Coordinates of C-alpha atoms and ligand atoms in Angstrom, one line a residue:
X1 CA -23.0 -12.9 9.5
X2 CA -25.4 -11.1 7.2
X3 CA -23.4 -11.6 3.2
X4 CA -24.4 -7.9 1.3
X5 CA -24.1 -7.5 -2.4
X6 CA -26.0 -4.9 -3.9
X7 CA -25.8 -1.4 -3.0
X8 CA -29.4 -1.4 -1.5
X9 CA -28.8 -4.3 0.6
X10 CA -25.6 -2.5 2.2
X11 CA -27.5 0.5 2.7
X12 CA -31.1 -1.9 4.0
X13 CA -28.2 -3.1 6.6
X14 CA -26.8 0.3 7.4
X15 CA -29.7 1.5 8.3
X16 CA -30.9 -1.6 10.9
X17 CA -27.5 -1.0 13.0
X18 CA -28.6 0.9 16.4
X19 CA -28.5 4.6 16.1
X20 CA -25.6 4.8 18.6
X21 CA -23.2 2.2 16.6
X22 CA -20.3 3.2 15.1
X23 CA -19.7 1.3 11.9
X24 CA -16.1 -0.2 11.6
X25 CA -15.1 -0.8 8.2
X26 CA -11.9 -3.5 7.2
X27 CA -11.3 -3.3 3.2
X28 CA -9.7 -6.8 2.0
X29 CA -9.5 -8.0 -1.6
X30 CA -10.3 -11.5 0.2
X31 CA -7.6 -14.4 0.4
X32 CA -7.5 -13.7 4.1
X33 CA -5.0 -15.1 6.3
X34 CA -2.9 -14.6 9.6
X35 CA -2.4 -10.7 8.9
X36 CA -5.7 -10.2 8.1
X37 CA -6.7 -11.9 11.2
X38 CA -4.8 -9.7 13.5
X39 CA -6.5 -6.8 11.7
X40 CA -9.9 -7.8 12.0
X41 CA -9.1 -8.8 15.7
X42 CA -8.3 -5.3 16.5
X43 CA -10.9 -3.7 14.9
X44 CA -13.8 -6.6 16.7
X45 CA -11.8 -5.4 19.9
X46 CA -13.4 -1.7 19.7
X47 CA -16.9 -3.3 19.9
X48 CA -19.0 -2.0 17.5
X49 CA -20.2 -3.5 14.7
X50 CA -17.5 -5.1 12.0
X51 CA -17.7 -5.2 8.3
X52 CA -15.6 -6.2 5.8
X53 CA -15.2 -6.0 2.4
X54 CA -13.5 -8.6 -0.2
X55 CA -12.8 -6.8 -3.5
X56 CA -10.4 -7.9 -5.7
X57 CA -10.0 -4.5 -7.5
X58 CA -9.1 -4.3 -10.9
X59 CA -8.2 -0.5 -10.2
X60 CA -5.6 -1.8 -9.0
X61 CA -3.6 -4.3 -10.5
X62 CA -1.3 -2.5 -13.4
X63 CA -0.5 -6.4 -15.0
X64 CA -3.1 -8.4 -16.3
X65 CA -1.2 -11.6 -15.0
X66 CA -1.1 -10.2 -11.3
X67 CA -5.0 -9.7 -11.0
X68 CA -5.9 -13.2 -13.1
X69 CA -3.4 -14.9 -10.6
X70 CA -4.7 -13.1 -7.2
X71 CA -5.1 -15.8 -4.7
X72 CA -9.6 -16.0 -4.3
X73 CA -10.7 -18.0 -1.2
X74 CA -13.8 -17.4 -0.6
X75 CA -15.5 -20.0 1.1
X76 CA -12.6 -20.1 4.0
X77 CA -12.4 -16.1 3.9
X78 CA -16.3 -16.5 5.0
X79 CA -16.0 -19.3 7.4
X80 CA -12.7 -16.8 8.8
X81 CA -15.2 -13.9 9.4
X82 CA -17.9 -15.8 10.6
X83 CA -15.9 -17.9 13.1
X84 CA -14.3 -13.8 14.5
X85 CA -17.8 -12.6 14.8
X86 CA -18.1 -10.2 11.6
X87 CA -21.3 -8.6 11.7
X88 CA -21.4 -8.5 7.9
X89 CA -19.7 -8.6 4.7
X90 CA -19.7 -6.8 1.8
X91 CA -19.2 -8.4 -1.9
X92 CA -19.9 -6.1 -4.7
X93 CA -19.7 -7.1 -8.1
X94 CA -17.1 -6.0 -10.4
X95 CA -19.6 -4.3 -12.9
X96 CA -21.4 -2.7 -9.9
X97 CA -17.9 -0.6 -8.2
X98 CA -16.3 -0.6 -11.5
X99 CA -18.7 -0.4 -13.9
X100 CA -17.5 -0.4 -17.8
X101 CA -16.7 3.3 -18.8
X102 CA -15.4 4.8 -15.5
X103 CA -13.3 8.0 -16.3
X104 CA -13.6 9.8 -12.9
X105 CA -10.7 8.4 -10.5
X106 CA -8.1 10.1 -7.5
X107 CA -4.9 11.5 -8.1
X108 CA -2.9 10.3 -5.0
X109 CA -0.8 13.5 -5.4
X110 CA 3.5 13.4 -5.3
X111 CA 3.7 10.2 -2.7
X112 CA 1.5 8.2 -5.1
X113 CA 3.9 8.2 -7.7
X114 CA 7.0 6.8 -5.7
X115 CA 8.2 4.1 -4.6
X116 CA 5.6 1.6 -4.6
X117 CA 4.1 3.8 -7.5
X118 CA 7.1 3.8 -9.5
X119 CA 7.0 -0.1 -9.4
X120 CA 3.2 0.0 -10.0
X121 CA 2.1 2.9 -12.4
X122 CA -1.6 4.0 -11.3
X123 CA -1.5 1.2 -8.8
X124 CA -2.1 4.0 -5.8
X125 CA -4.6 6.1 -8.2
X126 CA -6.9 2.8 -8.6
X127 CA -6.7 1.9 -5.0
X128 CA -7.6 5.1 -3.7
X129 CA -10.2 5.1 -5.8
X130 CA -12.1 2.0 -4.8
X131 CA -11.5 3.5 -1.1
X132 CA -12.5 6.2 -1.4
X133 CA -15.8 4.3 -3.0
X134 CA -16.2 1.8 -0.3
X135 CA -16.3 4.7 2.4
X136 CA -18.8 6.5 0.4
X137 CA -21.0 2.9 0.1
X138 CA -20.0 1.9 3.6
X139 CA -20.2 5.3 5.5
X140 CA -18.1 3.7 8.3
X141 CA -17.2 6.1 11.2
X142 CA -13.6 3.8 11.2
X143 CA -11.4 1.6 8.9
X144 CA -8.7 -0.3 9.3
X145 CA -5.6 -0.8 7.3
X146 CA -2.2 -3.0 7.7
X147 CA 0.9 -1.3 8.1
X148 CA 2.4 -3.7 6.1
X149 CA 0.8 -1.5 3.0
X150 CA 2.8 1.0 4.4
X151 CA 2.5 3.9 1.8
X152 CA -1.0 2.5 0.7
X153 CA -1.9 4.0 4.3
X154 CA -0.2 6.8 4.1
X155 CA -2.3 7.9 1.1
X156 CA -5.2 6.5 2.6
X157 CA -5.1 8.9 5.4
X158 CA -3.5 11.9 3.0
X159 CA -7.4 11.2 1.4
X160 CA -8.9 11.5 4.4
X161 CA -7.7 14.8 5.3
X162 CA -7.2 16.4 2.1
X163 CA -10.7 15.2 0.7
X164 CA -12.6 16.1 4.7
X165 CA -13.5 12.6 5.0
X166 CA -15.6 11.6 7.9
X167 CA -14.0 8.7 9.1
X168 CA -11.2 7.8 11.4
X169 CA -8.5 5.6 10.3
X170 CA -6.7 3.0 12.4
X171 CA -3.5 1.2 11.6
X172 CA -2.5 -2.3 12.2
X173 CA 1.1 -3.6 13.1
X174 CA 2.5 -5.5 10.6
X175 CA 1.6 -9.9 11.2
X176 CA 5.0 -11.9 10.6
X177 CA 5.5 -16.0 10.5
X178 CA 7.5 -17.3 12.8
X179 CA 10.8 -16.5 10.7
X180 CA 10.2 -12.6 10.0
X181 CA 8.4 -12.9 6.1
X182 CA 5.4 -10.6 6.3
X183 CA 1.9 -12.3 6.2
X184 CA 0.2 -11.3 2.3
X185 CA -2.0 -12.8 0.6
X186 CA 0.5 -13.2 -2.5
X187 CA 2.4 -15.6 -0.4
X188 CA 0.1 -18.2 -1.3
X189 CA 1.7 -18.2 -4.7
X190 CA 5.3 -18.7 -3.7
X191 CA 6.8 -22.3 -4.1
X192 CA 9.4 -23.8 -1.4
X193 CA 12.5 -22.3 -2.8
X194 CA 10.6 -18.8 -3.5
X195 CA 9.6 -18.8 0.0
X196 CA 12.6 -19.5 1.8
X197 CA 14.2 -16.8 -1.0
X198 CA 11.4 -14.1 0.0
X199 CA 13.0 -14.1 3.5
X200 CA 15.5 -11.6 2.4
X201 CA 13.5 -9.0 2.4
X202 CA 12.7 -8.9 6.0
X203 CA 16.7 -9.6 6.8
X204 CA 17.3 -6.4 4.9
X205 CA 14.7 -4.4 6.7
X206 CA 16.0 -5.7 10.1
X207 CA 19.5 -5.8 9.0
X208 CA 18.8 -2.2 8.5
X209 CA 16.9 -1.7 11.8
X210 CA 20.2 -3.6 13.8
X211 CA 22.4 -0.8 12.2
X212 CA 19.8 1.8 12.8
X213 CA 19.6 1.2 16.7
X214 CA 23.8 0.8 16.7
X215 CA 24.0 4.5 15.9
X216 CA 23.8 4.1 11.7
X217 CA 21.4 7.2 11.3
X218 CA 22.9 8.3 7.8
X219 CA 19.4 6.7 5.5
X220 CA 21.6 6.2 2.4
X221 CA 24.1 3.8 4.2
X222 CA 21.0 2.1 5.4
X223 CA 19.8 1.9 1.7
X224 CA 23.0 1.1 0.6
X225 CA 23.6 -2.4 3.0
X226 CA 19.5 -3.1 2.3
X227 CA 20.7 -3.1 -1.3
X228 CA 23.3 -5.1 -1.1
X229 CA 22.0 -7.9 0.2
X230 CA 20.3 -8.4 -2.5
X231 CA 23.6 -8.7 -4.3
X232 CA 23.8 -12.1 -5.8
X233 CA 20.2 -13.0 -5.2
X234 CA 17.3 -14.2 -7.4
X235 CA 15.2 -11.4 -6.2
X236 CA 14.8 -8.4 -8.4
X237 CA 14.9 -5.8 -6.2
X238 CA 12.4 -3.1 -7.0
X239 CA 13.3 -0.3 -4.5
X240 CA 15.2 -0.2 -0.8
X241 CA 14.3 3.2 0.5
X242 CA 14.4 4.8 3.8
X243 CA 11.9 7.9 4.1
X244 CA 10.4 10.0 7.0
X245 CA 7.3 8.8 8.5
X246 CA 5.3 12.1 8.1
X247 CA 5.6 12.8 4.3
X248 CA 7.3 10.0 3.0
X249 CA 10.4 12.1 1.5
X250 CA 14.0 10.9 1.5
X251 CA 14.6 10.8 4.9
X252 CA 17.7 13.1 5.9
X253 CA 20.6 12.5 7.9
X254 CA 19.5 15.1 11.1
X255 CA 15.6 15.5 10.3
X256 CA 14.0 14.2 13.6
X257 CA 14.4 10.4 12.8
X258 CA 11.2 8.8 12.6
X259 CA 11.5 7.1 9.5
X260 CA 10.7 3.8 7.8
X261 CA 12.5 1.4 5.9
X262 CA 10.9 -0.1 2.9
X263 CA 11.3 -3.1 0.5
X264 CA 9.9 -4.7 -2.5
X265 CA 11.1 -7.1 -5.0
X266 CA 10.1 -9.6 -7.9
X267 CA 10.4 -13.1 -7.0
X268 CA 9.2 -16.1 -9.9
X269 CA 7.0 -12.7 -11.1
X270 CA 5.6 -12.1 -8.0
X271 CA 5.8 -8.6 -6.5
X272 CA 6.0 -8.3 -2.4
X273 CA 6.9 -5.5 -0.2
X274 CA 7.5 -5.2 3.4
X275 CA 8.6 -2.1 5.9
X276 CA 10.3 -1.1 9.1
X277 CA 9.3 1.5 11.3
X278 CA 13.1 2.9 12.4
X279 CA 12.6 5.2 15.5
X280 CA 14.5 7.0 18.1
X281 CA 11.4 7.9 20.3
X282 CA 9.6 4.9 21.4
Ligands
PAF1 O1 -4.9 -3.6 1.0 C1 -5.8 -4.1 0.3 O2 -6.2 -5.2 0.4 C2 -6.4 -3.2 -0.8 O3 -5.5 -2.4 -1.3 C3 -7.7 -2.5 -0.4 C4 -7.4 -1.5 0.7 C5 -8.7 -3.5 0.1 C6 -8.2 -1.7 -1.6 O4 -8.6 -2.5 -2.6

């Protein structure tokens, strides 16, 4: 697995792939585990050539706390890729993506500023950005992305076709332990009791997903139970929200139903998040 770092030894590698090959692009921020996994297994599995990039982006991060504490495992993120079959890995530096002085970023438009947006002012604006930077650097012809981000790839793909981006995205189900909690890499900060408490967010989603599929197709109600679960709980619930898979708006009782359920809350200062796709068309 070939380990890229400056901008002219992306573009030295770039240029040695076969003209046919049809670069395949998975943005991390590093601390890879299971979820991660899964992702780079399904993009190997279109057989082409893989690379990754670990970036913890400062962009990003809208506390100081959050990006000092990001979980940074390098060495076993390495062995990970190597041991899949990677075909290379890309590890800018900081000052070489983000230099000192940037003043040019995205505007993720109305859906940035919701939800996970709300909780994380200019979290959606930074991430785009460093996308949108990576696919310029990269030039891949695909990327993948988890659907555990949920609205992250929403906006992603909003990008895409609002900003005629040449590449094709491809989305990832969502990687869950044995007892529901959504693989992230944030996970790796939680103690016992945080742990076990985090599960509540994926009992709300599928407690919401049970009530969906029993004939509950009024997304308030469904709001309103996911809430109060959270009643007498350590959690601080950020938001509970069910919206409609193409736009992201309030979903409406009566407006096709294809809509996703979605969940974030504070636990010991750690944010996490998780989502539900709630269907009536399989
Ligand atoms: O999902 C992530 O890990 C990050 O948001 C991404 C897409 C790598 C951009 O920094």
């Amino acid at each position: 697995m070939k380990q890229l770092h400056s901008q002219d030894e992306l573009e030295a590698w770039r240029q040695s792939l076969p003209a046919q090959a049809e670069l395949v692009l998975v943005p991390t921020m590093g601390a890879l585990h299971r979820g991660h996994q899964s992702l780079l297994e399904a993009a190997l599995a279109m057989g082409q050539p893989v690379l990754t990039s670990i970036f913890v982006n400062p962009l990003q991060f809208e506390r100081a706390d959050d990006l000092q504490h990001y979980p940074r495992t390098l060495d076993a993120d390495l062995q990970l890729l190597e041991s899949l079959g990677v075909a290379a890995v890309y590890l800018p530096a900081a000052n070489d993506i983000v230099p000192a002085g940037l003043q040019v970023g995205l505007d993720p438009g109305p859906v940035g500023s919701v939800l996970e947006g709300a909780a994380r002012p200019g979290h959606f604006a930074g991430m785009l950005t460093i996308v949108h930077k990576l696919f310029q650097r990269c030039q891949p012809q695909h990327a993948w992305f988890g659907e555990k981000d949920a609205q992250q790839l929403f906006l992603v793909r909003r990008m895409v076709a609002d900003l005629d981006l040449r590449v094709k995205i491809h989305a990832c189900p969502t990687y869950r332990e044995q007892d529901g909690l959504a693989y992230s890499s944030r996970n790796a900060r939680l103690d016992t009791q945080a742990r076990k408490e985090a599960l509540l967010l994926s009992r709300a989603l599928f407690a919401a997903g049970d009530a969906f599929v029993q004939g509950c197709q009024q997304p308030r109600q469904l709001e309103e139970l996911m809430r109060a679960m959270f009643a007498d709980s350590p959690l601080q619930l950020a938001y509970a929200a069910v919206v409609r898979e193409c736009d992201f708006a309030p979903a409406e009782a009566g407006d096709g139903e294809d809509w996703r359920a979605l969940i974030a809350a504070r636990i010991q200062g750690i944010h996490l998040l998780d989502n539900l796709r709630l269907t009536t068309s399989v």
